[in-house]
């Protein structure tokens, strides 16, 4: 009887614990849904107020300046609007922010507190142009915290103020030097001022990811004076990734001398360069370079084989004839690649 009583007692205890756990989960879910609904309501209210101020007719912003969470939502929308509106609308919004006292409050939050929490307030300053804003942003940009200084430089750039690659890349030797955000801003500067990118892309000691991003920006700028540097990098850079990026850039701008560079690329000792050269031949539809691609169908690296096959498929009858020839008489690895191309792409054998 004692054993049965003990079993019953344990079963009752476990059932109570299970019910309690379920009620706790239900309660937590309700709290989460309530907070989510409150945040969505706040976001709608924020968006509506800002648009009414920027575009009219409202001339006031009603806000609890003690509520940091709601101010963070406000700052996030201000950062977005700063990229979308300019001129009179921006001046109107900035004037209302100043008149409401929110300007001072947002500035204090941008200058003090947890570094990660400050970022959204720093970027919101783009919606509040003026001498004081620029002065404070320049002060923040000189702080030793990489993510904070980057946010300040990004905001200054968005506002149309001078920012150099050296500014953005001063932390390039740290683990934060080549983050996506830092590389993106570096690339934007390089595209707007490609002449400033040249010393960086030619410097073999510079951060490789930065050099690759700036090579892409020079190509995006379609800046002919950069062609000589790109040819030099494609031919003899010590970094395979940089050589591949230079090949990609030259293929994008498609100016004289590309054929020689691509021919040298498919014969490179580095697979990154061979792969990019093969891809570029297909992208540029250089049928005169179809034959070397046949050799790459047997390359030891799968990326090279894939790019060579894809390129040959884009070269029409000339490329298809080479695929068929390799399928019939190539060495085993090349033959397997060619046969797979014929099967998957419906090419004539």
mmCIF file of C-alpha atoms in Angstrom:
data_model
loop_
_atom_site.group_PDB
_atom_site.id
_atom_site.type_symbol
_atom_site.label_atom_id
_atom_site.label_comp_id
_atom_site.label_asym_id
_atom_site.label_seq_id
_atom_site.Cartn_x
_atom_site.Cartn_y
_atom_site.Cartn_z
ATOM 1 C CA UNK A 1 0.000 0.000 0.000
ATOM 2 C CA UNK A 2 2.854 2.342 0.861
ATOM 3 C CA UNK A 3 4.469 1.753 -2.563
ATOM 4 C CA UNK A 4 1.201 2.489 -4.390
ATOM 5 C CA UNK A 5 0.763 5.667 -2.362
ATOM 6 C CA UNK A 6 4.288 6.777 -3.248
ATOM 7 C CA UNK A 7 3.689 6.114 -6.951
ATOM 8 C CA UNK A 8 0.415 8.050 -6.846
ATOM 9 C CA UNK A 9 2.101 10.947 -5.067
ATOM 10 C CA UNK A 10 4.927 11.095 -7.638
ATOM 11 C CA UNK A 11 2.439 10.953 -10.528
ATOM 12 C CA UNK A 12 0.444 13.808 -9.001
ATOM 13 C CA UNK A 13 3.624 15.838 -8.517
ATOM 14 C CA UNK A 14 4.726 15.291 -12.106
ATOM 15 C CA UNK A 15 1.277 16.206 -13.398
ATOM 16 C CA UNK A 16 1.340 19.409 -11.326
ATOM 17 C CA UNK A 17 4.778 20.304 -12.643
ATOM 18 C CA UNK A 18 3.673 19.640 -16.240
ATOM 19 C CA UNK A 19 0.588 21.827 -15.836
ATOM 20 C CA UNK A 20 2.690 24.541 -14.234
ATOM 21 C CA UNK A 21 5.209 24.415 -17.088
ATOM 22 C CA UNK A 22 2.445 24.611 -19.683
ATOM 23 C CA UNK A 23 0.859 27.603 -17.926
ATOM 24 C CA UNK A 24 4.276 29.291 -17.787
ATOM 25 C CA UNK A 25 4.799 28.774 -21.515
ATOM 26 C CA UNK A 26 1.321 30.121 -22.267
ATOM 27 C CA UNK A 27 2.010 33.149 -20.093
ATOM 28 C CA UNK A 28 5.365 33.827 -21.754
ATOM 29 C CA UNK A 29 3.776 33.547 -25.174
ATOM 30 C CA UNK A 30 1.042 36.013 -24.177
ATOM 31 C CA UNK A 31 3.674 38.457 -22.926
ATOM 32 C CA UNK A 32 5.638 38.050 -26.161
ATOM 33 C CA UNK A 33 2.550 38.598 -28.326
ATOM 34 C CA UNK A 34 1.526 41.623 -26.248
ATOM 35 C CA UNK A 35 4.973 43.193 -26.590
ATOM 36 C CA UNK A 36 5.018 42.421 -30.298
ATOM 37 C CA UNK A 37 1.626 44.086 -30.762
ATOM 38 C CA UNK A 38 2.766 47.107 -28.756
ATOM 39 C CA UNK A 39 5.906 47.396 -30.873
ATOM 40 C CA UNK A 40 3.948 47.190 -34.133
ATOM 41 C CA UNK A 41 1.574 49.868 -32.846
ATOM 42 C CA UNK A 42 4.547 52.056 -31.906
ATOM 43 C CA UNK A 43 6.130 51.531 -35.319
ATOM 44 C CA UNK A 44 2.925 52.530 -37.133
ATOM 45 C CA UNK A 45 2.533 55.589 -34.905
ATOM 46 C CA UNK A 46 6.163 56.586 -35.473
ATOM 47 C CA UNK A 47 5.987 56.196 -39.240
ATOM 48 C CA UNK A 48 2.735 58.146 -39.443
ATOM 49 C CA UNK A 49 3.995 61.019 -37.282
ATOM 50 C CA UNK A 50 7.260 61.392 -39.195
ATOM 51 C CA UNK A 51 5.592 61.327 -42.603
ATOM 52 C CA UNK A 52 2.962 63.843 -41.447
ATOM 53 C CA UNK A 53 5.769 66.166 -40.343
ATOM 54 C CA UNK A 54 8.036 65.693 -43.366
ATOM 55 C CA UNK A 55 5.279 65.903 -45.976
ATOM 56 C CA UNK A 56 2.722 67.951 -44.022
ATOM 57 C CA UNK A 57 0.370 68.957 -42.523
ATOM 58 C CA UNK A 58 1.633 68.274 -38.975
ATOM 59 C CA UNK A 59 4.174 70.575 -37.330
ATOM 60 C CA UNK A 60 4.603 68.734 -34.041
ATOM 61 C CA UNK A 61 6.013 65.480 -32.730
ATOM 62 C CA UNK A 62 4.526 64.047 -29.549
ATOM 63 C CA UNK A 63 6.987 61.813 -27.727
ATOM 64 C CA UNK A 64 7.919 60.543 -24.293
ATOM 65 C CA UNK A 65 11.542 61.547 -24.164
ATOM 66 C CA UNK A 66 12.170 59.299 -21.145
ATOM 67 C CA UNK A 67 11.236 56.113 -23.026
ATOM 68 C CA UNK A 68 14.504 54.970 -24.593
ATOM 69 C CA UNK A 69 12.868 52.020 -26.371
ATOM 70 C CA UNK A 70 10.378 54.224 -28.223
ATOM 71 C CA UNK A 71 13.173 56.699 -28.978
ATOM 72 C CA UNK A 72 15.173 53.848 -30.540
ATOM 73 C CA UNK A 73 12.223 53.107 -32.850
ATOM 74 C CA UNK A 74 12.040 56.823 -33.710
ATOM 75 C CA UNK A 75 15.782 56.883 -34.441
ATOM 76 C CA UNK A 76 15.551 53.841 -36.708
ATOM 77 C CA UNK A 77 12.851 55.492 -38.833
ATOM 78 C CA UNK A 78 14.793 58.769 -38.920
ATOM 79 C CA UNK A 79 17.828 56.885 -40.271
ATOM 80 C CA UNK A 80 15.645 55.366 -43.009
ATOM 81 C CA UNK A 81 14.032 58.693 -43.915
ATOM 82 C CA UNK A 82 17.447 60.332 -44.169
ATOM 83 C CA UNK A 83 18.142 58.104 -47.181
ATOM 84 C CA UNK A 84 14.784 58.824 -48.803
ATOM 85 C CA UNK A 85 14.014 62.514 -48.368
ATOM 86 C CA UNK A 86 16.086 65.635 -49.024
ATOM 87 C CA UNK A 87 15.619 69.359 -49.413
ATOM 88 C CA UNK A 88 12.571 71.130 -47.933
ATOM 89 C CA UNK A 89 11.101 67.937 -46.465
ATOM 90 C CA UNK A 90 14.327 67.208 -44.563
ATOM 91 C CA UNK A 91 14.577 70.814 -43.373
ATOM 92 C CA UNK A 92 10.971 70.687 -42.147
ATOM 93 C CA UNK A 93 11.536 67.425 -40.252
ATOM 94 C CA UNK A 94 14.799 68.659 -38.741
ATOM 95 C CA UNK A 95 13.163 71.902 -37.607
ATOM 96 C CA UNK A 96 10.333 70.060 -35.848
ATOM 97 C CA UNK A 97 12.802 67.718 -34.114
ATOM 98 C CA UNK A 98 14.690 70.712 -32.771
ATOM 99 C CA UNK A 99 11.558 72.573 -31.709
ATOM 100 C CA UNK A 100 10.222 69.521 -29.850
ATOM 101 C CA UNK A 101 13.424 69.019 -27.861
ATOM 102 C CA UNK A 102 13.925 65.582 -29.365
ATOM 103 C CA UNK A 103 17.051 66.736 -31.179
ATOM 104 C CA UNK A 104 18.942 67.305 -27.910
ATOM 105 C CA UNK A 105 17.696 64.067 -26.427
ATOM 106 C CA UNK A 106 18.722 62.020 -29.468
ATOM 107 C CA UNK A 107 22.139 63.674 -29.502
ATOM 108 C CA UNK A 108 22.729 62.723 -25.856
ATOM 109 C CA UNK A 109 21.818 59.113 -26.616
ATOM 110 C CA UNK A 110 24.187 59.129 -29.606
ATOM 111 C CA UNK A 111 27.076 60.344 -27.454
ATOM 112 C CA UNK A 112 26.666 58.280 -24.294
ATOM 113 C CA UNK A 113 25.803 54.753 -23.245
ATOM 114 C CA UNK A 114 26.306 51.229 -24.478
ATOM 115 C CA UNK A 115 28.200 51.269 -27.827
ATOM 116 C CA UNK A 116 25.776 48.934 -29.597
ATOM 117 C CA UNK A 117 22.791 50.894 -28.330
ATOM 118 C CA UNK A 118 24.266 54.169 -29.591
ATOM 119 C CA UNK A 119 24.527 53.087 -33.216
ATOM 120 C CA UNK A 120 20.903 53.699 -34.213
ATOM 121 C CA UNK A 121 20.976 57.166 -32.608
ATOM 122 C CA UNK A 122 24.201 58.056 -34.425
ATOM 123 C CA UNK A 123 22.707 57.076 -37.778
ATOM 124 C CA UNK A 124 19.514 59.034 -36.971
ATOM 125 C CA UNK A 125 21.605 62.218 -36.929
ATOM 126 C CA UNK A 126 21.551 62.157 -40.726
ATOM 127 C CA UNK A 127 17.981 63.445 -40.445
ATOM 128 C CA UNK A 128 19.170 66.428 -38.393
ATOM 129 C CA UNK A 129 21.755 68.217 -40.561
ATOM 130 C CA UNK A 130 23.589 71.257 -39.299
ATOM 131 C CA UNK A 131 26.949 72.459 -37.991
ATOM 132 C CA UNK A 132 26.454 71.086 -34.493
ATOM 133 C CA UNK A 133 25.473 67.673 -35.865
ATOM 134 C CA UNK A 134 28.582 67.541 -38.059
ATOM 135 C CA UNK A 135 30.805 68.640 -35.178
ATOM 136 C CA UNK A 136 29.441 65.941 -32.886
ATOM 137 C CA UNK A 137 29.697 63.281 -35.591
ATOM 138 C CA UNK A 138 33.341 64.184 -36.182
ATOM 139 C CA UNK A 139 33.970 63.841 -32.444
ATOM 140 C CA UNK A 140 32.270 60.439 -32.379
ATOM 141 C CA UNK A 141 34.215 59.338 -35.454
ATOM 142 C CA UNK A 142 37.459 59.826 -33.519
ATOM 143 C CA UNK A 143 36.412 57.490 -30.722
ATOM 144 C CA UNK A 144 38.462 54.276 -30.396
ATOM 145 C CA UNK A 145 35.412 52.000 -30.739
ATOM 146 C CA UNK A 146 35.395 50.675 -34.350
ATOM 147 C CA UNK A 147 31.637 50.119 -34.672
ATOM 148 C CA UNK A 148 30.866 53.560 -33.231
ATOM 149 C CA UNK A 149 33.338 55.437 -35.429
ATOM 150 C CA UNK A 150 32.073 53.564 -38.504
ATOM 151 C CA UNK A 151 28.463 54.581 -37.760
ATOM 152 C CA UNK A 152 29.603 58.214 -37.528
ATOM 153 C CA UNK A 153 31.508 58.055 -40.818
ATOM 154 C CA UNK A 154 28.580 56.354 -42.530
ATOM 155 C CA UNK A 155 26.252 59.118 -41.311
ATOM 156 C CA UNK A 156 28.630 61.865 -42.436
ATOM 157 C CA UNK A 157 28.891 60.226 -45.864
ATOM 158 C CA UNK A 158 25.113 60.000 -46.159
ATOM 159 C CA UNK A 159 24.898 63.708 -45.325
ATOM 160 C CA UNK A 160 27.291 64.514 -48.167
ATOM 161 C CA UNK A 161 30.360 65.363 -46.077
ATOM 162 C CA UNK A 162 33.963 64.427 -46.814
ATOM 163 C CA UNK A 163 34.925 60.898 -45.741
ATOM 164 C CA UNK A 164 38.081 59.188 -46.985
ATOM 165 C CA UNK A 165 39.003 55.542 -47.403
ATOM 166 C CA UNK A 166 41.728 56.136 -44.828
ATOM 167 C CA UNK A 167 39.081 57.298 -42.350
ATOM 168 C CA UNK A 168 36.929 54.231 -42.834
ATOM 169 C CA UNK A 169 39.860 51.795 -42.900
ATOM 170 C CA UNK A 170 41.825 53.108 -39.962
ATOM 171 C CA UNK A 171 40.776 49.922 -38.115
ATOM 172 C CA UNK A 172 41.668 47.625 -41.034
ATOM 173 C CA UNK A 173 44.316 45.859 -38.980
ATOM 174 C CA UNK A 174 41.789 44.890 -36.306
ATOM 175 C CA UNK A 175 39.270 42.072 -36.583
ATOM 176 C CA UNK A 176 36.658 44.740 -37.398
ATOM 177 C CA UNK A 177 38.581 46.142 -40.359
ATOM 178 C CA UNK A 178 36.883 44.111 -43.073
ATOM 179 C CA UNK A 179 33.312 43.782 -41.831
ATOM 180 C CA UNK A 180 30.605 43.978 -44.482
ATOM 181 C CA UNK A 181 29.431 47.425 -43.330
ATOM 182 C CA UNK A 182 32.961 48.827 -43.438
ATOM 183 C CA UNK A 183 33.637 47.277 -46.835
ATOM 184 C CA UNK A 184 30.360 48.639 -48.212
ATOM 185 C CA UNK A 185 31.156 52.214 -47.198
ATOM 186 C CA UNK A 186 34.710 51.790 -48.525
ATOM 187 C CA UNK A 187 33.284 50.642 -51.857
ATOM 188 C CA UNK A 188 30.873 53.584 -52.037
ATOM 189 C CA UNK A 189 33.759 56.007 -51.559
ATOM 190 C CA UNK A 190 35.848 54.140 -54.130
ATOM 191 C CA UNK A 191 33.074 54.295 -56.713
ATOM 192 C CA UNK A 192 32.498 58.010 -56.124
ATOM 193 C CA UNK A 193 36.255 58.780 -56.124
ATOM 194 C CA UNK A 194 38.027 55.944 -58.017
ATOM 195 C CA UNK A 195 41.307 57.860 -58.077
ATOM 196 C CA UNK A 196 41.451 57.459 -54.291
ATOM 197 C CA UNK A 197 41.086 53.708 -54.637
ATOM 198 C CA UNK A 198 44.204 53.209 -56.777
ATOM 199 C CA UNK A 199 46.830 53.468 -53.992
ATOM 200 C CA UNK A 200 44.894 50.911 -51.983
ATOM 201 C CA UNK A 201 44.372 48.351 -54.727
ATOM 202 C CA UNK A 202 48.040 48.555 -55.765
ATOM 203 C CA UNK A 203 49.316 48.166 -52.203
ATOM 204 C CA UNK A 204 50.155 44.470 -51.761
ATOM 205 C CA UNK A 205 50.361 44.984 -47.989
ATOM 206 C CA UNK A 206 46.810 46.312 -47.705
ATOM 207 C CA UNK A 207 43.866 44.248 -46.472
ATOM 208 C CA UNK A 208 42.946 41.790 -49.252
ATOM 209 C CA UNK A 209 39.171 42.105 -48.766
ATOM 210 C CA UNK A 210 39.459 45.898 -48.956
ATOM 211 C CA UNK A 211 41.495 45.705 -52.170
ATOM 212 C CA UNK A 212 38.958 43.351 -53.781
ATOM 213 C CA UNK A 213 36.058 45.622 -52.821
ATOM 214 C CA UNK A 214 37.837 48.686 -54.215
ATOM 215 C CA UNK A 215 38.662 46.869 -57.460
ATOM 216 C CA UNK A 216 34.945 46.192 -57.856
ATOM 217 C CA UNK A 217 34.195 49.860 -57.158
ATOM 218 C CA UNK A 218 36.644 51.038 -59.824
ATOM 219 C CA UNK A 219 34.896 48.770 -62.333
ATOM 220 C CA UNK A 220 31.485 50.063 -61.231
ATOM 221 C CA UNK A 221 32.732 53.619 -61.738
ATOM 222 C CA UNK A 222 33.743 52.679 -65.328
ATOM 223 C CA UNK A 223 36.861 54.832 -64.976
ATOM 224 C CA UNK A 224 39.300 54.324 -67.919
ATOM 225 C CA UNK A 225 42.368 55.699 -66.062
ATOM 226 C CA UNK A 226 42.109 52.677 -63.777
ATOM 227 C CA UNK A 227 42.560 50.155 -66.603
ATOM 228 C CA UNK A 228 46.358 50.115 -66.409
ATOM 229 C CA UNK A 229 46.267 49.313 -62.709
ATOM 230 C CA UNK A 230 43.722 46.546 -63.275
ATOM 231 C CA UNK A 231 45.882 45.012 -66.021
ATOM 232 C CA UNK A 232 48.895 45.150 -63.707
ATOM 233 C CA UNK A 233 47.018 43.454 -60.883
ATOM 234 C CA UNK A 234 45.579 40.776 -63.173
ATOM 235 C CA UNK A 235 49.081 39.963 -64.406
ATOM 236 C CA UNK A 236 51.258 39.939 -61.305
ATOM 237 C CA UNK A 237 49.500 40.553 -58.000
ATOM 238 C CA UNK A 238 50.755 38.278 -55.241
ATOM 239 C CA UNK A 239 47.160 37.591 -54.184
ATOM 240 C CA UNK A 240 45.114 35.138 -56.297
ATOM 241 C CA UNK A 241 41.888 36.737 -55.059
ATOM 242 C CA UNK A 242 43.088 40.179 -56.135
ATOM 243 C CA UNK A 243 44.117 38.858 -59.570
ATOM 244 C CA UNK A 244 40.710 37.225 -59.946
ATOM 245 C CA UNK A 245 38.960 40.469 -58.918
ATOM 246 C CA UNK A 246 41.006 42.428 -61.466
ATOM 247 C CA UNK A 247 40.016 39.946 -64.182
ATOM 248 C CA UNK A 248 36.373 40.306 -63.191
ATOM 249 C CA UNK A 249 36.660 44.100 -63.309
ATOM 250 C CA UNK A 250 38.323 44.112 -66.737
ATOM 251 C CA UNK A 251 35.658 41.774 -68.084
ATOM 252 C CA UNK A 252 33.009 44.129 -66.755
ATOM 253 C CA UNK A 253 34.389 47.252 -68.474
ATOM 254 C CA UNK A 254 35.396 45.302 -71.655
ATOM 255 C CA UNK A 255 38.082 47.569 -73.028
ATOM 256 C CA UNK A 256 41.034 46.742 -75.337
ATOM 257 C CA UNK A 257 43.586 44.204 -74.144
ATOM 258 C CA UNK A 258 41.063 41.945 -72.456
ATOM 259 C CA UNK A 259 41.786 38.924 -74.696
ATOM 260 C CA UNK A 260 45.442 38.725 -73.668
ATOM 261 C CA UNK A 261 44.566 39.045 -69.979
ATOM 262 C CA UNK A 262 41.953 36.284 -70.195
ATOM 263 C CA UNK A 263 44.331 33.997 -72.078
ATOM 264 C CA UNK A 264 46.919 34.413 -69.345
ATOM 265 C CA UNK A 265 44.212 33.901 -66.724
ATOM 266 C CA UNK A 266 43.104 30.469 -67.953
ATOM 267 C CA UNK A 267 46.757 29.346 -67.807
ATOM 268 C CA UNK A 268 47.325 30.639 -64.268
ATOM 269 C CA UNK A 269 48.669 28.373 -61.532
ATOM 270 C CA UNK A 270 45.975 29.607 -59.130
ATOM 271 C CA UNK A 271 42.527 28.070 -59.367
ATOM 272 C CA UNK A 272 40.769 31.315 -58.338
ATOM 273 C CA UNK A 273 42.261 33.076 -61.349
ATOM 274 C CA UNK A 274 41.473 30.208 -63.742
ATOM 275 C CA UNK A 275 37.890 30.063 -62.482
ATOM 276 C CA UNK A 276 37.356 33.809 -62.905
ATOM 277 C CA UNK A 277 38.989 33.855 -66.334
ATOM 278 C CA UNK A 278 36.695 31.037 -67.490
ATOM 279 C CA UNK A 279 33.609 32.817 -66.138
ATOM 280 C CA UNK A 280 34.678 36.082 -67.826
ATOM 281 C CA UNK A 281 35.155 34.396 -71.205
ATOM 282 C CA UNK A 282 31.572 33.167 -71.052
ATOM 283 C CA UNK A 283 30.219 36.493 -69.817
ATOM 284 C CA UNK A 284 31.982 38.385 -72.617
ATOM 285 C CA UNK A 285 31.118 35.682 -75.186
ATOM 286 C CA UNK A 286 34.723 35.494 -76.386
ATOM 287 C CA UNK A 287 34.364 32.664 -78.906
ATOM 288 C CA UNK A 288 37.986 33.173 -79.933
ATOM 289 C CA UNK A 289 38.973 31.851 -76.495
ATOM 290 C CA UNK A 290 36.730 28.796 -76.510
ATOM 291 C CA UNK A 291 39.517 26.276 -77.130
ATOM 292 C CA UNK A 292 41.442 26.877 -73.861
ATOM 293 C CA UNK A 293 38.218 26.304 -71.956
ATOM 294 C CA UNK A 294 38.145 22.724 -73.204
ATOM 295 C CA UNK A 295 41.357 22.056 -71.295
ATOM 296 C CA UNK A 296 39.784 23.412 -68.097
ATOM 297 C CA UNK A 297 36.995 20.815 -68.222
ATOM 298 C CA UNK A 298 39.508 18.425 -66.704
ATOM 299 C CA UNK A 299 40.856 20.878 -64.123
ATOM 300 C CA UNK A 300 41.590 19.510 -60.652
ATOM 301 C CA UNK A 301 39.329 22.168 -59.093
ATOM 302 C CA UNK A 302 35.566 21.745 -59.407
ATOM 303 C CA UNK A 303 34.909 25.531 -59.518
ATOM 304 C CA UNK A 304 37.179 25.852 -62.542
ATOM 305 C CA UNK A 305 35.481 22.916 -64.272
ATOM 306 C CA UNK A 306 32.037 24.338 -63.516
ATOM 307 C CA UNK A 307 32.887 27.831 -64.803
ATOM 308 C CA UNK A 308 34.557 26.440 -67.925
ATOM 309 C CA UNK A 309 31.528 24.272 -68.726
ATOM 310 C CA UNK A 310 29.127 27.137 -68.098
ATOM 311 C CA UNK A 311 31.200 29.437 -70.304
ATOM 312 C CA UNK A 312 31.394 26.923 -73.169
ATOM 313 C CA UNK A 313 27.617 26.490 -73.019
ATOM 314 C CA UNK A 314 27.242 30.241 -73.585
ATOM 315 C CA UNK A 315 29.504 30.289 -76.653
ATOM 316 C CA UNK A 316 27.023 28.671 -79.016
ATOM 317 C CA UNK A 317 28.106 26.118 -81.646
ATOM 318 C CA UNK A 318 31.819 26.788 -81.067
ATOM 319 C CA UNK A 319 31.529 25.932 -77.379
ATOM 320 C CA UNK A 320 29.224 22.969 -77.955
ATOM 321 C CA UNK A 321 31.642 21.482 -80.482
ATOM 322 C CA UNK A 322 34.445 21.591 -77.913
ATOM 323 C CA UNK A 323 32.243 19.945 -75.287
ATOM 324 C CA UNK A 324 31.378 17.158 -77.752
ATOM 325 C CA UNK A 325 35.053 16.704 -78.675
ATOM 326 C CA UNK A 326 36.088 16.415 -75.014
ATOM 327 C CA UNK A 327 33.234 13.969 -74.324
ATOM 328 C CA UNK A 328 34.508 11.757 -77.129
ATOM 329 C CA UNK A 329 38.265 11.947 -76.660
ATOM 330 C CA UNK A 330 39.127 13.776 -73.430
ATOM 331 C CA UNK A 331 40.862 12.224 -70.432
ATOM 332 C CA UNK A 332 38.521 10.638 -67.837
ATOM 333 C CA UNK A 333 37.796 13.663 -65.598
ATOM 334 C CA UNK A 334 37.310 16.032 -68.526
ATOM 335 C CA UNK A 335 35.181 13.451 -70.314
ATOM 336 C CA UNK A 336 32.905 13.048 -67.281
ATOM 337 C CA UNK A 337 32.463 16.817 -67.065
ATOM 338 C CA UNK A 338 31.612 17.084 -70.759
ATOM 339 C CA UNK A 339 29.176 14.172 -70.579
ATOM 340 C CA UNK A 340 27.446 15.771 -67.600
ATOM 341 C CA UNK A 341 27.119 19.039 -69.524
ATOM 342 C CA UNK A 342 25.563 17.207 -72.465
ATOM 343 C CA UNK A 343 23.079 15.422 -70.188
ATOM 344 C CA UNK A 344 22.049 18.369 -68.018
ATOM 345 C CA UNK A 345 21.910 21.017 -70.717
ATOM 346 C CA UNK A 346 20.547 18.949 -73.563
ATOM 347 C CA UNK A 347 23.546 19.632 -75.785
ATOM 348 C CA UNK A 348 24.103 17.606 -78.907
ATOM 349 C CA UNK A 349 26.779 14.963 -78.414
#
